[in-house]
Coordinates of C-alpha atoms in Angstrom, one line a residue:
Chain A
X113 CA -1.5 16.7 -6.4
X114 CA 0.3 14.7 -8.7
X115 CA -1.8 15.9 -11.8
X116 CA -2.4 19.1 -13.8
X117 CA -5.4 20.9 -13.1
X118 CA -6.5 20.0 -16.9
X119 CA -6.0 16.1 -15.8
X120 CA -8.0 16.5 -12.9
X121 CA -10.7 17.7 -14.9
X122 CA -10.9 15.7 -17.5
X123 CA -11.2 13.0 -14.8
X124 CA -13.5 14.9 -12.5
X125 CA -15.7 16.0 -15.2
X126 CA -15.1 13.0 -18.3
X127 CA -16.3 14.6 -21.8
X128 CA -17.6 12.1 -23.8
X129 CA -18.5 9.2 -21.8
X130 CA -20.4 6.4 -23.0
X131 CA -21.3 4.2 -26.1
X132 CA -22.3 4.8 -29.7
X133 CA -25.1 2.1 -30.6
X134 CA -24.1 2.1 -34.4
X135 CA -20.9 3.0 -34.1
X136 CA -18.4 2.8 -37.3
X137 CA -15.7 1.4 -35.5
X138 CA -15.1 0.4 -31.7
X139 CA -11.1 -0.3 -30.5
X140 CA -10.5 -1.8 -27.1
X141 CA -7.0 -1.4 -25.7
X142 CA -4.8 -2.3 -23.1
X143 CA -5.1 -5.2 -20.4
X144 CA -7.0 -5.3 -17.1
X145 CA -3.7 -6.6 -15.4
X146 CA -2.1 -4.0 -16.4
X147 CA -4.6 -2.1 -14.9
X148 CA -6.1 -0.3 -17.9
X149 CA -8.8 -0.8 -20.5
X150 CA -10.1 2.2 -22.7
X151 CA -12.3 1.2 -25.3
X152 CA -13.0 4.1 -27.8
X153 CA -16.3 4.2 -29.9
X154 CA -16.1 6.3 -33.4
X155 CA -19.2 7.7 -35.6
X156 CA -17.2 8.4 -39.1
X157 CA -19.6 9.1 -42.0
X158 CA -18.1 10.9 -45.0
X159 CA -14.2 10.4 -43.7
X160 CA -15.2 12.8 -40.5
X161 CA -15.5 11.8 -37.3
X162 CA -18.9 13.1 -35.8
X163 CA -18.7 11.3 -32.8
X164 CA -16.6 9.5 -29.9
X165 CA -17.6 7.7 -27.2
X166 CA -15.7 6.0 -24.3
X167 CA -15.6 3.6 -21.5
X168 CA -12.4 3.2 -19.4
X169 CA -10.8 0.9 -16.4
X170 CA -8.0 2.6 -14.9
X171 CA -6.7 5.4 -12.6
X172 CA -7.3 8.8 -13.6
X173 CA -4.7 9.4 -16.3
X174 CA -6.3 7.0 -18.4
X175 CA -9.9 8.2 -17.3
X176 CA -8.3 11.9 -18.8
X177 CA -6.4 10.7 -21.5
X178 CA -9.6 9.2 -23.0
X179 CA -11.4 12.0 -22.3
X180 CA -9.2 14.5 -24.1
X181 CA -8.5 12.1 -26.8
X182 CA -12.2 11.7 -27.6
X183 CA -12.3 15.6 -27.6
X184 CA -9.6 16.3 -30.1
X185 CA -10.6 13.6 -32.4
X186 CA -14.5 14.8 -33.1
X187 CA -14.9 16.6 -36.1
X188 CA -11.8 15.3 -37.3
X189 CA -11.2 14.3 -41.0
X190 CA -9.7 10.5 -40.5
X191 CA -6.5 12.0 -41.7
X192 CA -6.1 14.5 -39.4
X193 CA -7.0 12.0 -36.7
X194 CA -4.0 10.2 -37.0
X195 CA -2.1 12.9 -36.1
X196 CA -3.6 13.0 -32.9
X197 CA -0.6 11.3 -30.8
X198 CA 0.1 10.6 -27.3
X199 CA 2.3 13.6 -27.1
X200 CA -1.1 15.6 -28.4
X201 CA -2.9 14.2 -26.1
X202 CA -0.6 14.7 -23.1
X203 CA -0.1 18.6 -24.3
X204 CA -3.8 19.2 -24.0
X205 CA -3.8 17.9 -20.8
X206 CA -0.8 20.2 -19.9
X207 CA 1.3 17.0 -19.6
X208 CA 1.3 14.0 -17.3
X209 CA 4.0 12.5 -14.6
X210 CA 6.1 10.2 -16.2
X211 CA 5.1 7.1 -14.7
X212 CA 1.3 7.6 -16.5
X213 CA 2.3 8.6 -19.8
X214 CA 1.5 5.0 -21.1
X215 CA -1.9 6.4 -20.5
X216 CA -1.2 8.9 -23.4
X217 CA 0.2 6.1 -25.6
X218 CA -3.2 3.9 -24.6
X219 CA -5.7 6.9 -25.5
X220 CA -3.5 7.2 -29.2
X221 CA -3.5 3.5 -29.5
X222 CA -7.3 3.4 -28.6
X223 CA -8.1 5.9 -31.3
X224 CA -5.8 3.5 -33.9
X225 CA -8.2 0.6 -33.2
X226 CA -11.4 2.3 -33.4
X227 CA -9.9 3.7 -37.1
X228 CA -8.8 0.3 -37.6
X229 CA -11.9 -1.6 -36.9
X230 CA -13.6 1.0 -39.2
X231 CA -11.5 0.6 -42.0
X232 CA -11.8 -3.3 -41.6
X233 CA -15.7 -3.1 -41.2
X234 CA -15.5 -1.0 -44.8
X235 CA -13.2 -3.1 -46.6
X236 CA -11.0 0.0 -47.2
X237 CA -7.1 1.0 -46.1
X238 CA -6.1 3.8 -44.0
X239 CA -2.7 5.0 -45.1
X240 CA -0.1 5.2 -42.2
X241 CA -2.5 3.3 -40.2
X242 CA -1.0 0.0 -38.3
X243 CA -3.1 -2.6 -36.3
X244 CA -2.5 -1.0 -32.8
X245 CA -0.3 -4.0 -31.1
X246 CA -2.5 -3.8 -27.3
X247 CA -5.5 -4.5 -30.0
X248 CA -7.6 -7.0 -28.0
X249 CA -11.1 -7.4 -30.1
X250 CA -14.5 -7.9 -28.1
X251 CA -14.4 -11.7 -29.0
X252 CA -11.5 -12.2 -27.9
X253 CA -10.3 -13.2 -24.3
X254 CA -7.7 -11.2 -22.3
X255 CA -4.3 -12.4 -22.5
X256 CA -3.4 -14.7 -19.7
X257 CA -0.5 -15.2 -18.0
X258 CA 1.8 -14.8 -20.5
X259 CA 1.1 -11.0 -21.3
Chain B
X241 CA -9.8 21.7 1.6
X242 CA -12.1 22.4 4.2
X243 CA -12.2 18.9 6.8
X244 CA -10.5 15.9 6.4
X245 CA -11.5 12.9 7.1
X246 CA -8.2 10.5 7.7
X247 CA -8.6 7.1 7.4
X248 CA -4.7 6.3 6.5
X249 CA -3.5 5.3 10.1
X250 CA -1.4 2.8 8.8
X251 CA 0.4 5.2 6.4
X252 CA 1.2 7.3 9.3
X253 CA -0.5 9.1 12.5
X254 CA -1.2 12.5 13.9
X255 CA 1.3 13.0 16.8
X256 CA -0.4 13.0 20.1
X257 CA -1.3 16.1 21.9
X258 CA 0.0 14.4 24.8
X259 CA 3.4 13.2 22.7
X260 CA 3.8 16.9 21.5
X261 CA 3.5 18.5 25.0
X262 CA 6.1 15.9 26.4
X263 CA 8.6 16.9 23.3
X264 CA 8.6 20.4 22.7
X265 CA 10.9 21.4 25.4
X266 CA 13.4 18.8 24.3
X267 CA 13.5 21.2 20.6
X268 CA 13.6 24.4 22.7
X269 CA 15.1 23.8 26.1
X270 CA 16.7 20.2 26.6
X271 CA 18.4 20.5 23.5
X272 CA 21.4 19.2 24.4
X273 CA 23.4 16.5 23.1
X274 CA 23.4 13.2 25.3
X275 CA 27.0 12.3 25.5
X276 CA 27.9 16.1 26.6
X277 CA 29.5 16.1 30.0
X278 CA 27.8 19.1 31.6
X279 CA 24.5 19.0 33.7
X280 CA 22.0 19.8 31.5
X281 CA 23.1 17.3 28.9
X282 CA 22.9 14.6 31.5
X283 CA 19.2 15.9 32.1
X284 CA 18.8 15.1 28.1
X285 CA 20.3 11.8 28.7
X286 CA 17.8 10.9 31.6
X287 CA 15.0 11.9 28.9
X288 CA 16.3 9.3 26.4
X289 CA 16.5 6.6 29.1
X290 CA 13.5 7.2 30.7
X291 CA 12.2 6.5 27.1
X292 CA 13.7 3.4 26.9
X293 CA 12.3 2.3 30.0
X294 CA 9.2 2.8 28.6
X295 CA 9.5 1.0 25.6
X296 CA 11.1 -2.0 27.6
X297 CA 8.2 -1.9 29.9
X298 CA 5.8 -2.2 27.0
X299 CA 6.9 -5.6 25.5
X300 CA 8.1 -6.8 28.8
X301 CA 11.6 -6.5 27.5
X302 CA 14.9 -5.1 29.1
X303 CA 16.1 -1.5 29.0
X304 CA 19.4 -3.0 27.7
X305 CA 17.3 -4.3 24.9
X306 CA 16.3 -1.5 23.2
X307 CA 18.2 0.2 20.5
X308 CA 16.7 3.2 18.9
X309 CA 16.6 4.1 15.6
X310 CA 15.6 5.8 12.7
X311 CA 12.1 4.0 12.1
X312 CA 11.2 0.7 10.5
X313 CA 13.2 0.7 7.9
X314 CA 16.7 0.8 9.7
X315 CA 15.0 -1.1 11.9
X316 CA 14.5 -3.9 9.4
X317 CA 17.6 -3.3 7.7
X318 CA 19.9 -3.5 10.8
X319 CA 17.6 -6.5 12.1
X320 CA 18.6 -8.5 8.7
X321 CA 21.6 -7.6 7.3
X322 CA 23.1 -7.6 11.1
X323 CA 22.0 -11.0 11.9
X324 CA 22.9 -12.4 8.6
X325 CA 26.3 -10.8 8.6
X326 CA 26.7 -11.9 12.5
X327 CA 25.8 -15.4 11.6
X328 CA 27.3 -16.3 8.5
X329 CA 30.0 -18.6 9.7
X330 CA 26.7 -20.7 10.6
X331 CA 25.0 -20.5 7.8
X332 CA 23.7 -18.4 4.9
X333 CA 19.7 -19.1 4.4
X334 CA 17.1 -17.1 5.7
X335 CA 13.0 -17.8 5.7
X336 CA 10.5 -15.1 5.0
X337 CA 7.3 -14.6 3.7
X338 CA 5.5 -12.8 0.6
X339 CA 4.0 -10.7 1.9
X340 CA 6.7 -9.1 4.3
X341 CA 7.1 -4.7 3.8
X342 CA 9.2 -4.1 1.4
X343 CA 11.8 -3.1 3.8
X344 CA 12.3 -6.6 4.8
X345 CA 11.6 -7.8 0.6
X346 CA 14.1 -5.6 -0.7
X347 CA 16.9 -6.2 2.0
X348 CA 16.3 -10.0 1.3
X349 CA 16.8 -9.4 -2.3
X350 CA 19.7 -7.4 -1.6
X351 CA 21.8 -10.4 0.5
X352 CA 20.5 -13.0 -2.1
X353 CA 22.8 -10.9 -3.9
X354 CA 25.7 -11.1 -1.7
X355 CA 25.1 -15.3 -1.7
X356 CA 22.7 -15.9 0.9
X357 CA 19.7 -18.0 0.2
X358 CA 15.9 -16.7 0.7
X359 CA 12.9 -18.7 1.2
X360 CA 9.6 -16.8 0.9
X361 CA 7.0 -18.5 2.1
X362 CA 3.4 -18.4 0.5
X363 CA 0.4 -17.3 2.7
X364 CA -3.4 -18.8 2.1
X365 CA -6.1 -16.6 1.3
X366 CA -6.4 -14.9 4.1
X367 CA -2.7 -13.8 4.0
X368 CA -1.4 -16.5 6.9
X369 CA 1.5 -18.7 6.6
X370 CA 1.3 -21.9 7.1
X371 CA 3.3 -23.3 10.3
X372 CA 4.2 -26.9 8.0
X373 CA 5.4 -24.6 5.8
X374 CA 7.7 -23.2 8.0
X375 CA 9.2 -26.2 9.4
X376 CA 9.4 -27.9 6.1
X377 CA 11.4 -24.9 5.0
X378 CA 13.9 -24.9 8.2
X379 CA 17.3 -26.5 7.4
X380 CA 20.8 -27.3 9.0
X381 CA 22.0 -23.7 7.3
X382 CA 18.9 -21.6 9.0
X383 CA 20.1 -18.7 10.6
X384 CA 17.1 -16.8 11.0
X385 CA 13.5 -16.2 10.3
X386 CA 11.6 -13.0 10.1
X387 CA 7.5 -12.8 9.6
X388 CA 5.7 -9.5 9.7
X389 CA 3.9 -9.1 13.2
X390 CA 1.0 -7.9 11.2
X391 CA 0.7 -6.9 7.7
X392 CA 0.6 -3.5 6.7
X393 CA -1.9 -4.0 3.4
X394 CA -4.7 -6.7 4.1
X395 CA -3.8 -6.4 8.6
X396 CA -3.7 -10.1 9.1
X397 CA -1.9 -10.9 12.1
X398 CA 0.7 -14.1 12.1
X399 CA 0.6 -16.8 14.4
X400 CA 4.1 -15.0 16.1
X401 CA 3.8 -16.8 19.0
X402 CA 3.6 -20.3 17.2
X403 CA 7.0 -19.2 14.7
X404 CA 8.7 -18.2 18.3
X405 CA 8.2 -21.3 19.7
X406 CA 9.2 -22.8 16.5
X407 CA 12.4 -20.9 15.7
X408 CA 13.5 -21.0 19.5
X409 CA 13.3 -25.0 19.0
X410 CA 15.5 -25.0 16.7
X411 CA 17.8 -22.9 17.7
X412 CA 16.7 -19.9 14.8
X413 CA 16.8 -16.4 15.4
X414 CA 13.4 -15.1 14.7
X415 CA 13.0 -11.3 13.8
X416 CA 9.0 -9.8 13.2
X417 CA 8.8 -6.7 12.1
X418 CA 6.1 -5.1 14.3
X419 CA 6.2 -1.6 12.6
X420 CA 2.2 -2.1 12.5
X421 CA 1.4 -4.2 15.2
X422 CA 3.0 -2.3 18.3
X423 CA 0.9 0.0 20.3
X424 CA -2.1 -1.6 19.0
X425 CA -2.0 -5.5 19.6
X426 CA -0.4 -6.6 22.9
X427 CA 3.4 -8.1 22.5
X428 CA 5.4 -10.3 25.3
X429 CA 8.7 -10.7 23.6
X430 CA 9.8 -13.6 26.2
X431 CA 6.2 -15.5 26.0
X432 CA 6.1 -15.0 22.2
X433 CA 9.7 -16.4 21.8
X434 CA 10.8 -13.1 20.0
X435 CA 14.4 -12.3 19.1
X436 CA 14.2 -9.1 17.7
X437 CA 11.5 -7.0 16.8
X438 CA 11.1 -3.7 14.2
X439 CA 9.0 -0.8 15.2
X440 CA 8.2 2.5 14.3
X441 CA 7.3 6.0 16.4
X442 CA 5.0 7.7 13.6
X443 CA 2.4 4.8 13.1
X444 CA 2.1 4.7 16.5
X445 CA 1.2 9.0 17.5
X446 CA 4.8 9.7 17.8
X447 CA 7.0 12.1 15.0
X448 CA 8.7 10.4 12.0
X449 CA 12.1 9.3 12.0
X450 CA 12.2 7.5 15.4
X451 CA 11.7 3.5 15.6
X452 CA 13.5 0.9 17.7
X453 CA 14.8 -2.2 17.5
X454 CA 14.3 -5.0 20.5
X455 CA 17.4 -7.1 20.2
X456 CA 17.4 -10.2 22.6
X457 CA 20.6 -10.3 25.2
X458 CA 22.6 -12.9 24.3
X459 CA 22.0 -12.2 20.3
X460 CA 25.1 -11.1 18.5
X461 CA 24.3 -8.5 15.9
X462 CA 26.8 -6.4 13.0
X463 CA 26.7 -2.8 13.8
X464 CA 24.4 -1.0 10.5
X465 CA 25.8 2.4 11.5
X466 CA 29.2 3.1 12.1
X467 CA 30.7 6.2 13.9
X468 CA 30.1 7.1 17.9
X469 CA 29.4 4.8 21.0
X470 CA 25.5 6.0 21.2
X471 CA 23.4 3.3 21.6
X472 CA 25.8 1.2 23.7
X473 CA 28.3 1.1 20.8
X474 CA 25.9 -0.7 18.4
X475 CA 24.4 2.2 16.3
X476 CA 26.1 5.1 15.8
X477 CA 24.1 8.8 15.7
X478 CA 23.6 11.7 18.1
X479 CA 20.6 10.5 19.4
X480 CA 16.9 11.8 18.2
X481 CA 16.1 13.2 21.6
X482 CA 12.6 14.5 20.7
X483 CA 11.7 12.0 18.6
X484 CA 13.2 8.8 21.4
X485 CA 10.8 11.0 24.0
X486 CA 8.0 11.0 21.8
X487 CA 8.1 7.2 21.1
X488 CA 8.8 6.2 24.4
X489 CA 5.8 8.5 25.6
X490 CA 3.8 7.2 22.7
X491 CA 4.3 3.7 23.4
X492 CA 3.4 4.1 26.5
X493 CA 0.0 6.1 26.5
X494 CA -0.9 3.2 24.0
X495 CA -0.5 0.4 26.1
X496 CA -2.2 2.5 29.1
X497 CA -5.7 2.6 26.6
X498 CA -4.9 -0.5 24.6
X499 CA -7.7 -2.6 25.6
X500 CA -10.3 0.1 25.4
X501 CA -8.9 1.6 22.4
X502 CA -8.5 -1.6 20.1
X503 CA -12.1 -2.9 20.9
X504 CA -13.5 0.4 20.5
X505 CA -11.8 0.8 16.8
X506 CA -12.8 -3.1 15.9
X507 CA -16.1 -2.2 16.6
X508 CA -15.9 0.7 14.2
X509 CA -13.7 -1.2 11.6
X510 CA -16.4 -4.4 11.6
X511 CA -19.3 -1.6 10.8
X512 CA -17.4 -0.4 8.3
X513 CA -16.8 -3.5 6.5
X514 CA -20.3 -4.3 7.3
X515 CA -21.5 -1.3 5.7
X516 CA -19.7 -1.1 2.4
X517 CA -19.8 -5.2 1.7
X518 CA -23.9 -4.6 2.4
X519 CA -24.3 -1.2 -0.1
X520 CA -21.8 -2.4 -2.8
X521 CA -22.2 -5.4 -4.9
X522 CA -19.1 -7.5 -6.2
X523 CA -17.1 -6.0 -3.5
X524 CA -14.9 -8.4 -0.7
X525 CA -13.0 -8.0 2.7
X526 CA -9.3 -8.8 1.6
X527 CA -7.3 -10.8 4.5
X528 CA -8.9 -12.8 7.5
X529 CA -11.7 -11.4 9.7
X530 CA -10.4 -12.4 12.9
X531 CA -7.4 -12.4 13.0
X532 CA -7.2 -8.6 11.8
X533 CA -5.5 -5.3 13.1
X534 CA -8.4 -3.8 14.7
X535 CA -8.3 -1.1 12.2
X536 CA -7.5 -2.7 9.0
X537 CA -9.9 -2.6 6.1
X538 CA -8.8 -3.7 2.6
X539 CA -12.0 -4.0 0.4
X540 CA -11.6 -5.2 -3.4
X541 CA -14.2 -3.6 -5.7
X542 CA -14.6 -5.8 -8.9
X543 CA -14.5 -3.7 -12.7
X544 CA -12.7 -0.1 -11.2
X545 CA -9.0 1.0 -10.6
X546 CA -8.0 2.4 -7.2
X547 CA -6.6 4.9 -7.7
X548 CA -9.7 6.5 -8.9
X549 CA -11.0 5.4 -5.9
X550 CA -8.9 7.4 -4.4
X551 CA -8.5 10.5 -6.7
X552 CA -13.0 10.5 -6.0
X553 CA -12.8 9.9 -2.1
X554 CA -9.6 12.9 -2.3
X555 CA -12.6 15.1 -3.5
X556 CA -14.6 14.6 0.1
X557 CA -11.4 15.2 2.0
X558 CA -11.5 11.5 3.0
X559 CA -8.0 10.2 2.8
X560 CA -7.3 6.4 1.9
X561 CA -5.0 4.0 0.1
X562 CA -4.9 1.5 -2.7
X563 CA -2.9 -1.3 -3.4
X564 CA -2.9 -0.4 -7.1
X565 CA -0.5 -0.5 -9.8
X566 CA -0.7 3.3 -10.4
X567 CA -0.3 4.0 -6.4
X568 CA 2.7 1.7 -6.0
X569 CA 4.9 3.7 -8.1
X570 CA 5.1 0.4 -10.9
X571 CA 3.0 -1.5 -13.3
X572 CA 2.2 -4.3 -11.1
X573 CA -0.5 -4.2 -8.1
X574 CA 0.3 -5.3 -4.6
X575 CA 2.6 -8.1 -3.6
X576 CA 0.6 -9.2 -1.1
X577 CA -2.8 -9.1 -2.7
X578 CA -1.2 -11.1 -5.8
X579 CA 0.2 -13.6 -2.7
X580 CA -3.1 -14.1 -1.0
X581 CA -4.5 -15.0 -4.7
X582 CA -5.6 -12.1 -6.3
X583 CA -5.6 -12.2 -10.2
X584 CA -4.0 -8.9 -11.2
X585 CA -7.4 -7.3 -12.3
X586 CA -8.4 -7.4 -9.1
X587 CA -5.8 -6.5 -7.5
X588 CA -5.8 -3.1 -9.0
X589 CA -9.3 -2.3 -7.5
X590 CA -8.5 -2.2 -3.9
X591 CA -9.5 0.2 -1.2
X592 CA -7.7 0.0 2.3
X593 CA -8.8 2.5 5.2
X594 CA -6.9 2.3 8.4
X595 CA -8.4 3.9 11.4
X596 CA -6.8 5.4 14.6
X597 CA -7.9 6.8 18.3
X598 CA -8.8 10.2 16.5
X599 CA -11.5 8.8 14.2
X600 CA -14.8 9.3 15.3
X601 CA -18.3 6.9 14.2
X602 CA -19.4 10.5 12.7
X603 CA -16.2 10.2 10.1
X604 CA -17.4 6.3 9.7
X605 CA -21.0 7.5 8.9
X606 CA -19.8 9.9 6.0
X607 CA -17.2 6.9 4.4
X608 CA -20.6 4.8 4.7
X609 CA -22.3 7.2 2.6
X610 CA -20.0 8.6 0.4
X611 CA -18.4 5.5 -0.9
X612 CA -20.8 3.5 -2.9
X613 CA -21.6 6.4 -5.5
X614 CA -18.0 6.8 -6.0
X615 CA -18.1 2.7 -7.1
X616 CA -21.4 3.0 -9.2
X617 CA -20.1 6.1 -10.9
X618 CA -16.6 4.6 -11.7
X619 CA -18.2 1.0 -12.9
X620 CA -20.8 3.4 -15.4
X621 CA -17.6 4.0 -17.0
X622 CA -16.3 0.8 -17.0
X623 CA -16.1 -1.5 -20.2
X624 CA -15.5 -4.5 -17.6
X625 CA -19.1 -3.8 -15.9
X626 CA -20.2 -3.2 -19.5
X627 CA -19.1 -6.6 -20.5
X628 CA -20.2 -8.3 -17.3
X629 CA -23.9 -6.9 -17.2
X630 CA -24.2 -7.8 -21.2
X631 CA -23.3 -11.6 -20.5
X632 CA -25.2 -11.5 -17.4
X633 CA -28.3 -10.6 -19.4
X634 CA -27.2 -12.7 -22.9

């Protein structure tokens, strides 16, 4: 098997699966074709995150990737969320074959966009936070051909 | 793992009991080298051109005809870049399709960097050229066309005999690389106007690394592999001997059962596709439905990836394949499901299951069943079902 036991669980077995009705802040990343879509949903009340949800398309790095990323960010203060990068991620999964680790940078930039749409929603800044660039907002349609 | 259920025939086979019993002594006993002088070497050499005779006898071509090789690949390679080399004086285009195996793609690509031209020709939805197309494309510089016998992804079979007739009335060599199509269609070189034709031992119950290539008399061919006079003088190697014996015996035990065989794996195939396209919603058959490998299925399951599929049906023991991004080694899904008109994100959720003689209607019946949870379970966590069951409802 091309994946670490750790992957294969987090695929087998997804933590965290699902949507938050009143969620604080939803990001949707990536491009279906690509091949992958995670969208992350956050539950932040007093700068911690209590919650994460997910839904993903794609193979089963990304199905891990969001499920370990959702992991490490609960409980969270929204600064120490942003520390939680793809290489993060990919370590808690006890890495990933090169060809997926644009999963790991997908999960991260998921995580940015939920935080994002937060801080937008609140009218407030997140220092060292950037508008994640794979960003594609519910209302919005996928990116055609020119992706 | 306890059983598994293989349903990758087109990735590669099991040998053959009977393939294996026929080869063994050629590891242990007969190992000698053909082009040795003494007895038993000449007893090796029989083996290898009793082979041949078998593989002649199977596509009605000559013994003289039939070059070994190393599979389809070389096969392919030697096929192209022989011809084109051969030819050149004559001309320096070629015609192919889109959806060829990327052994004939890449070798294309490769002489369109030494100057010769390449036209790939589209196929419609159900993966099929189009014969206009073809002629339109033909031009005084032609040297040679070369469509698949049968495609490897979606199993739609060309219209060979049509190209033959075709490229022989123009004068055009015409190469089809039949690496999926021999041993389980029936193939007349002479009535289908073939010049040369790719095949391959180990989709066909023989070992890996043996394939031949049928190369008309009269066509002049580049040598690929340079060194000793095996193989006439035209392909250098000490000769394969277990492998050549395998293929030849494979070839033949196929075409002994073919007509039993085929309709007995289209009738499981077509309950297959029956099955899942009546349990799964927003699923389709990729490819044409009759004019099909008899064990080709490529299904497209709308809002999930496929390798997913896969990693879920891995967990039964049932072995498959995708033409996904993430199972093609790159970012972009299947060349031929793009050409037959896929948009990408569909593409990247299909399923193909390719049966052969040892798969039974019990290892069907468990597919049947275990497939559509492994759908519903990947589309709950899918934000594309999410988003198409909320505008469904809004």
């Amino acid at each position: 098997m091309m994946y670490s036991e750790k992957v294969m669980d987090h695929f087998m077995n997804p933590r965290n699966v699902g949507e938050i009705e009143d969620a604080s802040g939803v990001g949707t990343v990536g491009n279906a074709k690509c091949g992958d879509i995670m969208k992350i949903f956050l539950k932040i009340e007093d700068g911690v995150v209590l919650d994460a949800k997910f839904k993903t398309f794609g193979c089963g790095a990304a199905v891990a990737t969001s499920s370990m990323a959702t992991e490490l960010i609960k409980g969270k203060t929204i600064k120490e969320a942003l520390e939680i990068t793809n290489k993060a991620v990919m370590e808690a999964l006890d890495g990933l074959p090169p060809i997926k680790v644009h999963c790991s940078c997908l999960a991260e930039e998921a995580l940015h966009a939920a935080l994002w749409d937060y801080a937008e929603k609140n009218g407030i800044v997140i220092e060292g936070l950037e508008k994640p660039v794979n960003d594609i907002s519910e209302h919005e349609h996928l990116p055609e051909e020119d992706y | 793992m306890d059983r598994i259920y293989y349903f990758d025939n087109a990735a590669t086979t099991r040998v053959s009991p009977e393939v294996i019993d026929e080869i063994s002594k050629y590891f242990s006993e007969s190992y000698f080298n053909p082009s040795s002088i003494y007895t038993p070497a000449q007893k090796t050499k029989e083996a290898v051109e009793k082979a041949r005779e078998k593989v002649a006898r199977a596509f009605n071509a000559d013994t003289k005809e039939i070059y070994f090789t190393s599979g389809g690949s070389e096969s392919d390679n030697w096929a192209i870049k022989g011809i084109a080399e051969a030819y050149a004086d004559k001309g320096r285009h070629i015609i192919t399709t889109a959806i060829e195996h990327h052994a004939v793609l890449h070798t294309c690509e490769y002489l369109e960097t030494k100057g010769y031209e390449i036209t790939y020709l589209p196929v419609d939805q159900d993966g099929l050229i189009s014969l206009d197309d073809l002629k339109k494309a033909i031009r005084p510089d032609t040297i040679l066309i070369t469509v698949m016998f049968a495609n490897n992804e979606i199993g739609t079979i060309q219209p060979i005999g049509e190209i033959g007739k075709i490229a022989r009335e123009h004068g055009i060599i015409f190469h089809t690389d039949a690496v999926q199509a021999a041993g389980h269609v029936p193939i007349d070189v002479k009535e289908l106007n073939i010049d040369l034709m790719s095949m391959s031992g180990h989709k066909l119950y023989a070992p890996k690394g043996v394939g031949a290539l049928y190369i008309r008399k009269g066509i002049k061919i580049k040598n690929l592999i340079h060194g000793g006079q095996q193989e006439r003088g035209r392909r250098a190697t000490t000769e394969n001997v277990p492998g050549i014996v395998g293929l030849g015996k494979a070839v033949e035990s196929a075409c002994a059962n073919m007509q039993e065989e085929t309709e007995r794996q289209r009738r499981m195939r077509d309950r297959i596709i029956d099955g899942i396209l009546s349990k799964i919603d927003h699923c389709w058959l990729n490819g044409s439905r009759e004019k099909r490998l008899p064990g080709n299925i490529n299904i497209s399951f709308e809002f999930v990836e496929g390798e997913s599929i896969l990693l879920l049906l891995d967990m039964y023991g049932i072995c498959g394949s995708s033409g996904s991004a993430c199972t093609s080694g790159s970012l972009d899904p299947s060349h031929v499901l793009l050409a037959i008109g896929l948009p990408h994100e569909k593409a990247h959720g299909s399923l193909r299951i390719t049966l052969g003689r040892f798969n039974t209607e019990e290892e069907a019946d468990y597919l049947i069943e275990k497939l559509p949870p492994i759908i519903e379970r990947l589309r709950q966590m899918s934000p594309l079902y999410e988003e198409y069951i909320k505008n469904k409802r809004g």
